[in-house]
Amino acid sequence: GENVEQHPSTLSVQEGDSAVIKCTYSDSASNYFPWYKQELGKRPQLIIDIRSNVGEKKDQRIAVTLNKTAKHFSLHITETQPEDSAVYFCAAQKGGGNKLTFGTGTQLKVEL
Amino acid sequence: DSGVTQTPKHLITATGQRVTLRCSPRSGDLSVYWYQQSLDQGLQFLIQYYNGEERAKGNILERFSAQQFPDLHSELNLSSLELGDSALYFCASSVGGGAETQYFGPGTRLLVL
């Protein structure tokens, strides 16, 4: 089955800096890649997603890039703010099989 | 607020007991997914229902079962509970059954003592 690896497990940046989180997936049939943000004890919230027919997608300070050949995708957060502090999960999904396979999460801490 | 509701928010029970978790999907969504989140296992897919039928199964234990009712709400039944079943249980929903956005509910925190 699909396996998603996520790095780093923890990331500490200064406010205003950029943060990058990377994921690799194993199943070349995966075609949908969402990113979720989860604050402590709360539900995962979708922040951005990308499909396999697109190489990059941006939404204000957040962007996601996808390299299908290398089977990896990355989340980029620019001008980080303290409220960006949370755990971020990447995930991969195949069109025919509908479960999301999640990465192990990245604890992002934005320091003042 | 994602539009997905889950009850109860918290549940404390003893080993060997049985509990039922309930989920109501967003209006118009036909698919319901159940996930388990524990500290050492991350977010694990359990099972998916689409329009009342089981669509996909993950690493769901035999002691666990689920169903989706005609009004599309879903229930996850956990029986013969063990200490290791303590976790956050999330329900998510999506419009159809394909590769599309899943919206998560607030979760049920289960503590087995």
JSON list of C-alpha atoms in Angstrom, two decimals:
[
{"chain": "A", "resi": 1, "resn": "GLY", "atom": "CA", "xyz": [0.00, 0.00, 0.00]},
{"chain": "A", "resi": 2, "resn": "GLU", "atom": "CA", "xyz": [0.86, 3.67, -0.04]},
{"chain": "A", "resi": 3, "resn": "ASN", "atom": "CA", "xyz": [3.53, 4.95, 2.32]},
{"chain": "A", "resi": 4, "resn": "VAL", "atom": "CA", "xyz": [4.11, 8.63, 3.01]},
{"chain": "A", "resi": 5, "resn": "GLU", "atom": "CA", "xyz": [7.27, 9.90, 4.68]},
{"chain": "A", "resi": 6, "resn": "GLN", "atom": "CA", "xyz": [7.42, 13.40, 6.11]},
{"chain": "A", "resi": 7, "resn": "HIS", "atom": "CA", "xyz": [10.40, 15.51, 7.21]},
{"chain": "A", "resi": 8, "resn": "PRO", "atom": "CA", "xyz": [11.35, 17.14, 9.45]},
{"chain": "A", "resi": 9, "resn": "SER", "atom": "CA", "xyz": [9.43, 15.95, 12.50]},
{"chain": "A", "resi": 10, "resn": "THR", "atom": "CA", "xyz": [10.04, 19.27, 14.24]},
{"chain": "A", "resi": 11, "resn": "LEU", "atom": "CA", "xyz": [10.84, 22.67, 12.78]},
{"chain": "A", "resi": 12, "resn": "SER", "atom": "CA", "xyz": [11.59, 25.86, 14.63]},
{"chain": "A", "resi": 13, "resn": "VAL", "atom": "CA", "xyz": [11.79, 29.18, 12.76]},
{"chain": "A", "resi": 14, "resn": "GLN", "atom": "CA", "xyz": [11.90, 32.84, 13.64]},
{"chain": "A", "resi": 15, "resn": "GLU", "atom": "CA", "xyz": [8.84, 34.95, 12.94]},
{"chain": "A", "resi": 16, "resn": "GLY", "atom": "CA", "xyz": [9.01, 36.27, 9.38]},
{"chain": "A", "resi": 17, "resn": "ASP", "atom": "CA", "xyz": [11.21, 33.43, 8.12]},
{"chain": "A", "resi": 18, "resn": "SER", "atom": "CA", "xyz": [10.09, 30.76, 5.67]},
{"chain": "A", "resi": 19, "resn": "ALA", "atom": "CA", "xyz": [9.31, 27.15, 6.58]},
{"chain": "A", "resi": 20, "resn": "VAL", "atom": "CA", "xyz": [9.50, 24.15, 4.27]},
{"chain": "A", "resi": 21, "resn": "ILE", "atom": "CA", "xyz": [8.11, 20.69, 4.99]},
{"chain": "A", "resi": 22, "resn": "LYS", "atom": "CA", "xyz": [8.79, 17.80, 2.62]},
{"chain": "A", "resi": 23, "resn": "CYS", "atom": "CA", "xyz": [6.94, 14.57, 1.91]},
{"chain": "A", "resi": 24, "resn": "THR", "atom": "CA", "xyz": [7.60, 11.60, -0.31]},
{"chain": "A", "resi": 25, "resn": "TYR", "atom": "CA", "xyz": [5.09, 8.99, -1.39]},
{"chain": "A", "resi": 26, "resn": "SER", "atom": "CA", "xyz": [5.53, 5.49, -2.70]},
{"chain": "A", "resi": 27, "resn": "ASP", "atom": "CA", "xyz": [2.53, 4.79, -4.94]},
{"chain": "A", "resi": 28, "resn": "SER", "atom": "CA", "xyz": [2.78, 6.41, -8.36]},
{"chain": "A", "resi": 29, "resn": "ALA", "atom": "CA", "xyz": [-1.01, 6.01, -8.72]},
{"chain": "A", "resi": 30, "resn": "SER", "atom": "CA", "xyz": [-1.60, 8.64, -6.00]},
{"chain": "A", "resi": 31, "resn": "ASN", "atom": "CA", "xyz": [-3.01, 11.78, -7.57]},
{"chain": "A", "resi": 32, "resn": "TYR", "atom": "CA", "xyz": [-4.30, 13.98, -4.77]},
{"chain": "A", "resi": 33, "resn": "PHE", "atom": "CA", "xyz": [-2.09, 15.55, -2.10]},
{"chain": "A", "resi": 34, "resn": "PRO", "atom": "CA", "xyz": [-3.66, 17.64, 0.68]},
{"chain": "A", "resi": 35, "resn": "TRP", "atom": "CA", "xyz": [-1.96, 19.37, 3.58]},
{"chain": "A", "resi": 36, "resn": "TYR", "atom": "CA", "xyz": [-3.65, 19.66, 6.94]},
{"chain": "A", "resi": 37, "resn": "LYS", "atom": "CA", "xyz": [-2.89, 21.88, 9.92]},
{"chain": "A", "resi": 38, "resn": "GLN", "atom": "CA", "xyz": [-3.76, 20.57, 13.35]},
{"chain": "A", "resi": 39, "resn": "GLU", "atom": "CA", "xyz": [-3.66, 22.57, 16.55]},
{"chain": "A", "resi": 40, "resn": "LEU", "atom": "CA", "xyz": [-3.40, 20.71, 19.83]},
{"chain": "A", "resi": 41, "resn": "GLY", "atom": "CA", "xyz": [-6.53, 18.70, 20.56]},
{"chain": "A", "resi": 42, "resn": "LYS", "atom": "CA", "xyz": [-8.36, 20.04, 17.52]},
{"chain": "A", "resi": 43, "resn": "ARG", "atom": "CA", "xyz": [-9.40, 18.64, 14.17]},
{"chain": "A", "resi": 44, "resn": "PRO", "atom": "CA", "xyz": [-7.11, 18.59, 11.14]},
{"chain": "A", "resi": 45, "resn": "GLN", "atom": "CA", "xyz": [-7.96, 21.52, 8.88]},
{"chain": "A", "resi": 46, "resn": "LEU", "atom": "CA", "xyz": [-7.22, 21.54, 5.18]},
{"chain": "A", "resi": 47, "resn": "ILE", "atom": "CA", "xyz": [-4.92, 24.42, 4.29]},
{"chain": "A", "resi": 48, "resn": "ILE", "atom": "CA", "xyz": [-4.01, 23.64, 0.69]},
{"chain": "A", "resi": 49, "resn": "ASP", "atom": "CA", "xyz": [-4.10, 20.73, -1.74]},
{"chain": "A", "resi": 50, "resn": "ILE", "atom": "CA", "xyz": [-2.69, 19.84, -5.13]},
{"chain": "A", "resi": 51, "resn": "ARG", "atom": "CA", "xyz": [-3.57, 17.33, -7.81]},
{"chain": "A", "resi": 52, "resn": "SER", "atom": "CA", "xyz": [-1.12, 15.42, -9.95]},
{"chain": "A", "resi": 53, "resn": "ASN", "atom": "CA", "xyz": [-1.85, 17.44, -13.09]},
{"chain": "A", "resi": 54, "resn": "VAL", "atom": "CA", "xyz": [-0.48, 20.59, -11.44]},
{"chain": "A", "resi": 55, "resn": "GLY", "atom": "CA", "xyz": [3.12, 21.31, -10.42]},
{"chain": "A", "resi": 56, "resn": "GLU", "atom": "CA", "xyz": [2.56, 24.19, -8.03]},
{"chain": "A", "resi": 57, "resn": "LYS", "atom": "CA", "xyz": [-0.27, 25.91, -6.23]},
{"chain": "A", "resi": 58, "resn": "LYS", "atom": "CA", "xyz": [-0.27, 29.08, -4.14]},
{"chain": "A", "resi": 59, "resn": "ASP", "atom": "CA", "xyz": [-2.65, 30.61, -1.64]},
{"chain": "A", "resi": 60, "resn": "GLN", "atom": "CA", "xyz": [-1.34, 33.81, -0.07]},
{"chain": "A", "resi": 61, "resn": "ARG", "atom": "CA", "xyz": [1.60, 32.83, 2.18]},
{"chain": "A", "resi": 62, "resn": "ILE", "atom": "CA", "xyz": [1.23, 29.11, 1.52]},
{"chain": "A", "resi": 63, "resn": "ALA", "atom": "CA", "xyz": [2.39, 27.18, -1.52]},
{"chain": "A", "resi": 64, "resn": "VAL", "atom": "CA", "xyz": [2.69, 23.53, -2.41]},
{"chain": "A", "resi": 65, "resn": "THR", "atom": "CA", "xyz": [4.94, 22.02, -5.08]},
{"chain": "A", "resi": 66, "resn": "LEU", "atom": "CA", "xyz": [4.70, 18.54, -6.56]},
{"chain": "A", "resi": 67, "resn": "ASN", "atom": "CA", "xyz": [7.36, 16.55, -8.39]},
{"chain": "A", "resi": 68, "resn": "LYS", "atom": "CA", "xyz": [5.64, 13.46, -9.81]},
{"chain": "A", "resi": 69, "resn": "THR", "atom": "CA", "xyz": [8.82, 11.99, -11.21]},
{"chain": "A", "resi": 70, "resn": "ALA", "atom": "CA", "xyz": [10.56, 12.03, -7.86]},
{"chain": "A", "resi": 71, "resn": "LYS", "atom": "CA", "xyz": [7.28, 11.34, -6.01]},
{"chain": "A", "resi": 72, "resn": "HIS", "atom": "CA", "xyz": [7.69, 14.15, -3.57]},
{"chain": "A", "resi": 73, "resn": "PHE", "atom": "CA", "xyz": [5.75, 17.25, -2.61]},
{"chain": "A", "resi": 74, "resn": "SER", "atom": "CA", "xyz": [6.52, 20.14, -0.31]},
{"chain": "A", "resi": 75, "resn": "LEU", "atom": "CA", "xyz": [4.72, 22.78, 1.71]},
{"chain": "A", "resi": 76, "resn": "HIS", "atom": "CA", "xyz": [6.18, 26.28, 1.78]},
{"chain": "A", "resi": 77, "resn": "ILE", "atom": "CA", "xyz": [5.06, 28.88, 4.28]},
{"chain": "A", "resi": 78, "resn": "THR", "atom": "CA", "xyz": [6.48, 32.38, 3.85]},
{"chain": "A", "resi": 79, "resn": "GLU", "atom": "CA", "xyz": [6.52, 35.25, 6.36]},
{"chain": "A", "resi": 80, "resn": "THR", "atom": "CA", "xyz": [5.69, 32.90, 9.21]},
{"chain": "A", "resi": 81, "resn": "GLN", "atom": "CA", "xyz": [3.62, 34.16, 12.12]},
{"chain": "A", "resi": 82, "resn": "PRO", "atom": "CA", "xyz": [3.14, 32.79, 15.65]},
{"chain": "A", "resi": 83, "resn": "GLU", "atom": "CA", "xyz": [-0.35, 31.56, 14.70]},
{"chain": "A", "resi": 84, "resn": "ASP", "atom": "CA", "xyz": [1.28, 29.27, 12.13]},
{"chain": "A", "resi": 85, "resn": "SER", "atom": "CA", "xyz": [2.58, 27.18, 15.05]},
{"chain": "A", "resi": 86, "resn": "ALA", "atom": "CA", "xyz": [0.86, 23.78, 14.84]},
{"chain": "A", "resi": 87, "resn": "VAL", "atom": "CA", "xyz": [1.38, 20.25, 13.56]},
{"chain": "A", "resi": 88, "resn": "TYR", "atom": "CA", "xyz": [1.26, 19.94, 9.78]},
{"chain": "A", "resi": 89, "resn": "PHE", "atom": "CA", "xyz": [0.36, 16.68, 8.05]},
{"chain": "A", "resi": 90, "resn": "CYS", "atom": "CA", "xyz": [0.82, 15.81, 4.42]},
{"chain": "A", "resi": 91, "resn": "ALA", "atom": "CA", "xyz": [-1.30, 13.09, 2.85]},
{"chain": "A", "resi": 92, "resn": "ALA", "atom": "CA", "xyz": [-1.67, 11.19, -0.39]},
{"chain": "A", "resi": 93, "resn": "GLN", "atom": "CA", "xyz": [-4.69, 9.61, -2.00]},
{"chain": "A", "resi": 94, "resn": "LYS", "atom": "CA", "xyz": [-5.38, 7.49, -5.06]},
{"chain": "A", "resi": 95, "resn": "GLY", "atom": "CA", "xyz": [-8.35, 8.15, -7.24]},
{"chain": "A", "resi": 96, "resn": "GLY", "atom": "CA", "xyz": [-9.80, 4.68, -7.02]},
{"chain": "A", "resi": 97, "resn": "GLY", "atom": "CA", "xyz": [-8.94, 3.97, -3.39]},
{"chain": "A", "resi": 98, "resn": "ASN", "atom": "CA", "xyz": [-10.26, 6.71, -1.23]},
{"chain": "A", "resi": 99, "resn": "LYS", "atom": "CA", "xyz": [-8.38, 6.62, 2.02]},
{"chain": "A", "resi": 100, "resn": "LEU", "atom": "CA", "xyz": [-5.91, 9.32, 2.87]},
{"chain": "A", "resi": 101, "resn": "THR", "atom": "CA", "xyz": [-2.48, 8.04, 3.85]},
{"chain": "A", "resi": 102, "resn": "PHE", "atom": "CA", "xyz": [-0.93, 10.56, 6.19]},
{"chain": "A", "resi": 103, "resn": "GLY", "atom": "CA", "xyz": [2.65, 11.45, 6.89]},
{"chain": "A", "resi": 104, "resn": "THR", "atom": "CA", "xyz": [3.82, 11.38, 10.49]},
{"chain": "A", "resi": 105, "resn": "GLY", "atom": "CA", "xyz": [3.46, 15.12, 10.99]},
{"chain": "A", "resi": 106, "resn": "THR", "atom": "CA", "xyz": [5.75, 18.12, 11.49]},
{"chain": "A", "resi": 107, "resn": "GLN", "atom": "CA", "xyz": [5.57, 20.19, 14.66]},
{"chain": "A", "resi": 108, "resn": "LEU", "atom": "CA", "xyz": [6.18, 23.77, 13.49]},
{"chain": "A", "resi": 109, "resn": "LYS", "atom": "CA", "xyz": [7.10, 26.35, 16.10]},
{"chain": "A", "resi": 110, "resn": "VAL", "atom": "CA", "xyz": [7.33, 30.00, 15.11]},
{"chain": "A", "resi": 111, "resn": "GLU", "atom": "CA", "xyz": [9.33, 31.95, 17.66]},
{"chain": "A", "resi": 112, "resn": "LEU", "atom": "CA", "xyz": [9.08, 35.68, 18.27]},
{"chain": "B", "resi": 1, "resn": "ASP", "atom": "CA", "xyz": [-16.40, 24.88, 11.63]},
{"chain": "B", "resi": 2, "resn": "SER", "atom": "CA", "xyz": [-16.19, 22.18, 8.94]},
{"chain": "B", "resi": 3, "resn": "GLY", "atom": "CA", "xyz": [-19.88, 21.25, 9.07]},
{"chain": "B", "resi": 4, "resn": "VAL", "atom": "CA", "xyz": [-19.05, 17.73, 10.25]},
{"chain": "B", "resi": 5, "resn": "THR", "atom": "CA", "xyz": [-20.34, 16.96, 13.74]},
{"chain": "B", "resi": 6, "resn": "GLN", "atom": "CA", "xyz": [-19.27, 14.25, 16.14]},
{"chain": "B", "resi": 7, "resn": "THR", "atom": "CA", "xyz": [-20.64, 13.13, 19.47]},
{"chain": "B", "resi": 8, "resn": "PRO", "atom": "CA", "xyz": [-19.67, 12.72, 22.19]},
{"chain": "B", "resi": 9, "resn": "LYS", "atom": "CA", "xyz": [-16.66, 15.03, 22.53]},
{"chain": "B", "resi": 10, "resn": "HIS", "atom": "CA", "xyz": [-15.18, 13.01, 25.35]},
{"chain": "B", "resi": 11, "resn": "LEU", "atom": "CA", "xyz": [-15.71, 9.46, 26.52]},
{"chain": "B", "resi": 12, "resn": "ILE", "atom": "CA", "xyz": [-14.21, 7.73, 29.52]},
{"chain": "B", "resi": 13, "resn": "THR", "atom": "CA", "xyz": [-14.84, 4.05, 29.95]},
{"chain": "B", "resi": 14, "resn": "ALA", "atom": "CA", "xyz": [-13.30, 0.87, 31.33]},
{"chain": "B", "resi": 15, "resn": "THR", "atom": "CA", "xyz": [-11.53, -2.01, 29.67]},
{"chain": "B", "resi": 16, "resn": "GLY", "atom": "CA", "xyz": [-13.85, -4.61, 28.23]},
{"chain": "B", "resi": 17, "resn": "GLN", "atom": "CA", "xyz": [-16.66, -2.14, 27.63]},
{"chain": "B", "resi": 18, "resn": "ARG", "atom": "CA", "xyz": [-18.35, -1.15, 24.37]},
{"chain": "B", "resi": 19, "resn": "VAL", "atom": "CA", "xyz": [-18.90, 2.38, 23.08]},
{"chain": "B", "resi": 20, "resn": "THR", "atom": "CA", "xyz": [-20.53, 4.00, 20.06]},
{"chain": "B", "resi": 21, "resn": "LEU", "atom": "CA", "xyz": [-19.22, 7.12, 18.38]},
{"chain": "B", "resi": 22, "resn": "ARG", "atom": "CA", "xyz": [-21.50, 9.12, 16.13]},
{"chain": "B", "resi": 23, "resn": "CYS", "atom": "CA", "xyz": [-20.77, 11.29, 13.10]},
{"chain": "B", "resi": 24, "resn": "SER", "atom": "CA", "xyz": [-22.96, 13.49, 10.93]},
{"chain": "B", "resi": 25, "resn": "PRO", "atom": "CA", "xyz": [-21.38, 14.50, 7.62]},
{"chain": "B", "resi": 26, "resn": "ARG", "atom": "CA", "xyz": [-21.63, 17.89, 5.94]},
{"chain": "B", "resi": 27, "resn": "SER", "atom": "CA", "xyz": [-24.87, 18.50, 4.17]},
{"chain": "B", "resi": 28, "resn": "GLY", "atom": "CA", "xyz": [-24.70, 16.89, 0.73]},
{"chain": "B", "resi": 29, "resn": "ASP", "atom": "CA", "xyz": [-21.67, 14.71, 1.45]},
{"chain": "B", "resi": 30, "resn": "LEU", "atom": "CA", "xyz": [-22.14, 11.03, 0.69]},
{"chain": "B", "resi": 31, "resn": "SER", "atom": "CA", "xyz": [-18.85, 9.65, 2.00]},
{"chain": "B", "resi": 32, "resn": "VAL", "atom": "CA", "xyz": [-17.86, 9.23, 5.62]},
{"chain": "B", "resi": 33, "resn": "TYR", "atom": "CA", "xyz": [-14.40, 8.21, 6.77]},
{"chain": "B", "resi": 34, "resn": "TRP", "atom": "CA", "xyz": [-13.19, 7.20, 10.22]},
{"chain": "B", "resi": 35, "resn": "TYR", "atom": "CA", "xyz": [-9.64, 7.83, 11.42]},
{"chain": "B", "resi": 36, "resn": "GLN", "atom": "CA", "xyz": [-7.86, 7.01, 14.65]},
{"chain": "B", "resi": 37, "resn": "GLN", "atom": "CA", "xyz": [-5.17, 9.32, 15.99]},
{"chain": "B", "resi": 38, "resn": "SER", "atom": "CA", "xyz": [-2.92, 8.11, 18.76]},
{"chain": "B", "resi": 39, "resn": "LEU", "atom": "CA", "xyz": [0.41, 9.50, 19.91]},
{"chain": "B", "resi": 40, "resn": "ASP", "atom": "CA", "xyz": [2.49, 6.64, 18.59]},
{"chain": "B", "resi": 41, "resn": "GLN", "atom": "CA", "xyz": [0.52, 5.80, 15.42]},
{"chain": "B", "resi": 42, "resn": "GLY", "atom": "CA", "xyz": [-0.37, 9.17, 13.97]},
{"chain": "B", "resi": 43, "resn": "LEU", "atom": "CA", "xyz": [-3.53, 9.46, 11.84]},
{"chain": "B", "resi": 44, "resn": "GLN", "atom": "CA", "xyz": [-4.66, 6.02, 10.71]},
{"chain": "B", "resi": 45, "resn": "PHE", "atom": "CA", "xyz": [-7.50, 5.34, 8.32]},
{"chain": "B", "resi": 46, "resn": "LEU", "atom": "CA", "xyz": [-10.05, 2.87, 9.68]},
{"chain": "B", "resi": 47, "resn": "ILE", "atom": "CA", "xyz": [-12.97, 2.62, 7.26]},
{"chain": "B", "resi": 48, "resn": "GLN", "atom": "CA", "xyz": [-14.98, 4.48, 4.63]},
{"chain": "B", "resi": 49, "resn": "TYR", "atom": "CA", "xyz": [-18.67, 4.38, 3.78]},
{"chain": "B", "resi": 50, "resn": "TYR", "atom": "CA", "xyz": [-20.20, 5.81, 0.65]},
{"chain": "B", "resi": 51, "resn": "ASN", "atom": "CA", "xyz": [-23.95, 6.28, 0.45]},
{"chain": "B", "resi": 52, "resn": "GLY", "atom": "CA", "xyz": [-24.61, 3.53, 2.96]},
{"chain": "B", "resi": 53, "resn": "GLU", "atom": "CA", "xyz": [-22.16, 0.98, 1.60]},
{"chain": "B", "resi": 54, "resn": "GLU", "atom": "CA", "xyz": [-18.71, 0.08, 2.88]},
{"chain": "B", "resi": 55, "resn": "ARG", "atom": "CA", "xyz": [-16.21, 1.41, 0.30]},
{"chain": "B", "resi": 56, "resn": "ALA", "atom": "CA", "xyz": [-12.74, 0.91, 1.77]},
{"chain": "B", "resi": 57, "resn": "LYS", "atom": "CA", "xyz": [-11.20, -0.66, 4.82]},
{"chain": "B", "resi": 58, "resn": "GLY", "atom": "CA", "xyz": [-7.95, 0.18, 6.55]},
{"chain": "B", "resi": 59, "resn": "ASN", "atom": "CA", "xyz": [-6.32, -1.31, 9.62]},
{"chain": "B", "resi": 60, "resn": "ILE", "atom": "CA", "xyz": [-9.58, -1.63, 11.51]},
{"chain": "B", "resi": 61, "resn": "LEU", "atom": "CA", "xyz": [-9.60, -4.19, 14.30]},
{"chain": "B", "resi": 62, "resn": "GLU", "atom": "CA", "xyz": [-12.20, -6.95, 14.30]},
{"chain": "B", "resi": 63, "resn": "ARG", "atom": "CA", "xyz": [-13.47, -5.55, 17.61]},
{"chain": "B", "resi": 64, "resn": "PHE", "atom": "CA", "xyz": [-14.42, -2.37, 15.75]},
{"chain": "B", "resi": 65, "resn": "SER", "atom": "CA", "xyz": [-17.31, -2.01, 13.34]},
{"chain": "B", "resi": 66, "resn": "ALA", "atom": "CA", "xyz": [-19.11, 0.81, 11.62]},
{"chain": "B", "resi": 67, "resn": "GLN", "atom": "CA", "xyz": [-22.17, 1.55, 9.58]},
{"chain": "B", "resi": 68, "resn": "GLN", "atom": "CA", "xyz": [-23.75, 4.39, 7.66]},
{"chain": "B", "resi": 69, "resn": "PHE", "atom": "CA", "xyz": [-27.47, 4.93, 7.95]},
{"chain": "B", "resi": 70, "resn": "PRO", "atom": "CA", "xyz": [-29.99, 6.06, 5.29]},
{"chain": "B", "resi": 71, "resn": "ASP", "atom": "CA", "xyz": [-29.77, 9.64, 6.59]},
{"chain": "B", "resi": 72, "resn": "LEU", "atom": "CA", "xyz": [-25.99, 9.33, 5.97]},
{"chain": "B", "resi": 73, "resn": "HIS", "atom": "CA", "xyz": [-24.88, 9.67, 9.56]},
{"chain": "B", "resi": 74, "resn": "SER", "atom": "CA", "xyz": [-22.40, 7.05, 10.66]},
{"chain": "B", "resi": 75, "resn": "GLU", "atom": "CA", "xyz": [-21.59, 5.21, 13.84]},
{"chain": "B", "resi": 76, "resn": "LEU", "atom": "CA", "xyz": [-18.33, 3.58, 14.88]},
{"chain": "B", "resi": 77, "resn": "ASN", "atom": "CA", "xyz": [-18.72, 0.81, 17.42]},
{"chain": "B", "resi": 78, "resn": "LEU", "atom": "CA", "xyz": [-15.74, -0.16, 19.56]},
{"chain": "B", "resi": 79, "resn": "SER", "atom": "CA", "xyz": [-16.09, -3.28, 21.70]},
{"chain": "B", "resi": 80, "resn": "SER", "atom": "CA", "xyz": [-13.99, -5.24, 24.20]},
{"chain": "B", "resi": 81, "resn": "LEU", "atom": "CA", "xyz": [-12.05, -2.05, 24.74]},
{"chain": "B", "resi": 82, "resn": "GLU", "atom": "CA", "xyz": [-8.38, -2.18, 25.66]},
{"chain": "B", "resi": 83, "resn": "LEU", "atom": "CA", "xyz": [-6.11, 0.47, 27.13]},
{"chain": "B", "resi": 84, "resn": "GLY", "atom": "CA", "xyz": [-4.46, 0.85, 23.73]},
{"chain": "B", "resi": 85, "resn": "ASP", "atom": "CA", "xyz": [-7.72, 1.94, 22.15]},
{"chain": "B", "resi": 86, "resn": "SER", "atom": "CA", "xyz": [-7.42, 5.28, 23.93]},
{"chain": "B", "resi": 87, "resn": "ALA", "atom": "CA", "xyz": [-7.11, 7.83, 21.14]},
{"chain": "B", "resi": 88, "resn": "LEU", "atom": "CA", "xyz": [-8.79, 10.63, 19.26]},
{"chain": "B", "resi": 89, "resn": "TYR", "atom": "CA", "xyz": [-11.31, 9.31, 16.75]},
{"chain": "B", "resi": 90, "resn": "PHE", "atom": "CA", "xyz": [-12.06, 11.58, 13.83]},
{"chain": "B", "resi": 91, "resn": "CYS", "atom": "CA", "xyz": [-14.78, 11.37, 11.28]},
{"chain": "B", "resi": 92, "resn": "ALA", "atom": "CA", "xyz": [-14.38, 13.09, 7.92]},
{"chain": "B", "resi": 93, "resn": "SER", "atom": "CA", "xyz": [-16.74, 13.53, 5.01]},
{"chain": "B", "resi": 94, "resn": "SER", "atom": "CA", "xyz": [-16.52, 14.29, 1.31]},
{"chain": "B", "resi": 95, "resn": "VAL", "atom": "CA", "xyz": [-18.98, 14.89, -1.48]},
{"chain": "B", "resi": 96, "resn": "GLY", "atom": "CA", "xyz": [-18.32, 11.72, -3.42]},
{"chain": "B", "resi": 97, "resn": "GLY", "atom": "CA", "xyz": [-16.16, 8.67, -3.16]},
{"chain": "B", "resi": 98, "resn": "GLY", "atom": "CA", "xyz": [-13.12, 9.70, -5.16]},
{"chain": "B", "resi": 99, "resn": "ALA", "atom": "CA", "xyz": [-9.94, 11.62, -4.52]},
{"chain": "B", "resi": 100, "resn": "GLU", "atom": "CA", "xyz": [-11.37, 14.83, -3.14]},
{"chain": "B", "resi": 101, "resn": "THR", "atom": "CA", "xyz": [-11.25, 17.07, -0.12]},
{"chain": "B", "resi": 102, "resn": "GLN", "atom": "CA", "xyz": [-12.13, 15.46, 3.17]},
{"chain": "B", "resi": 103, "resn": "TYR", "atom": "CA", "xyz": [-13.45, 17.70, 5.93]},
{"chain": "B", "resi": 104, "resn": "PHE", "atom": "CA", "xyz": [-12.81, 16.57, 9.46]},
{"chain": "B", "resi": 105, "resn": "GLY", "atom": "CA", "xyz": [-15.11, 16.72, 12.45]},
{"chain": "B", "resi": 106, "resn": "PRO", "atom": "CA", "xyz": [-13.95, 17.87, 15.90]},
{"chain": "B", "resi": 107, "resn": "GLY", "atom": "CA", "xyz": [-13.21, 14.33, 17.04]},
{"chain": "B", "resi": 108, "resn": "THR", "atom": "CA", "xyz": [-14.14, 12.15, 20.00]},
{"chain": "B", "resi": 109, "resn": "ARG", "atom": "CA", "xyz": [-11.49, 11.71, 22.66]},
{"chain": "B", "resi": 110, "resn": "LEU", "atom": "CA", "xyz": [-11.73, 8.19, 24.07]},
{"chain": "B", "resi": 111, "resn": "LEU", "atom": "CA", "xyz": [-9.99, 7.27, 27.29]},
{"chain": "B", "resi": 112, "resn": "VAL", "atom": "CA", "xyz": [-10.04, 3.63, 28.35]},
{"chain": "B", "resi": 113, "resn": "LEU", "atom": "CA", "xyz": [-9.09, 3.07, 32.00]}
]
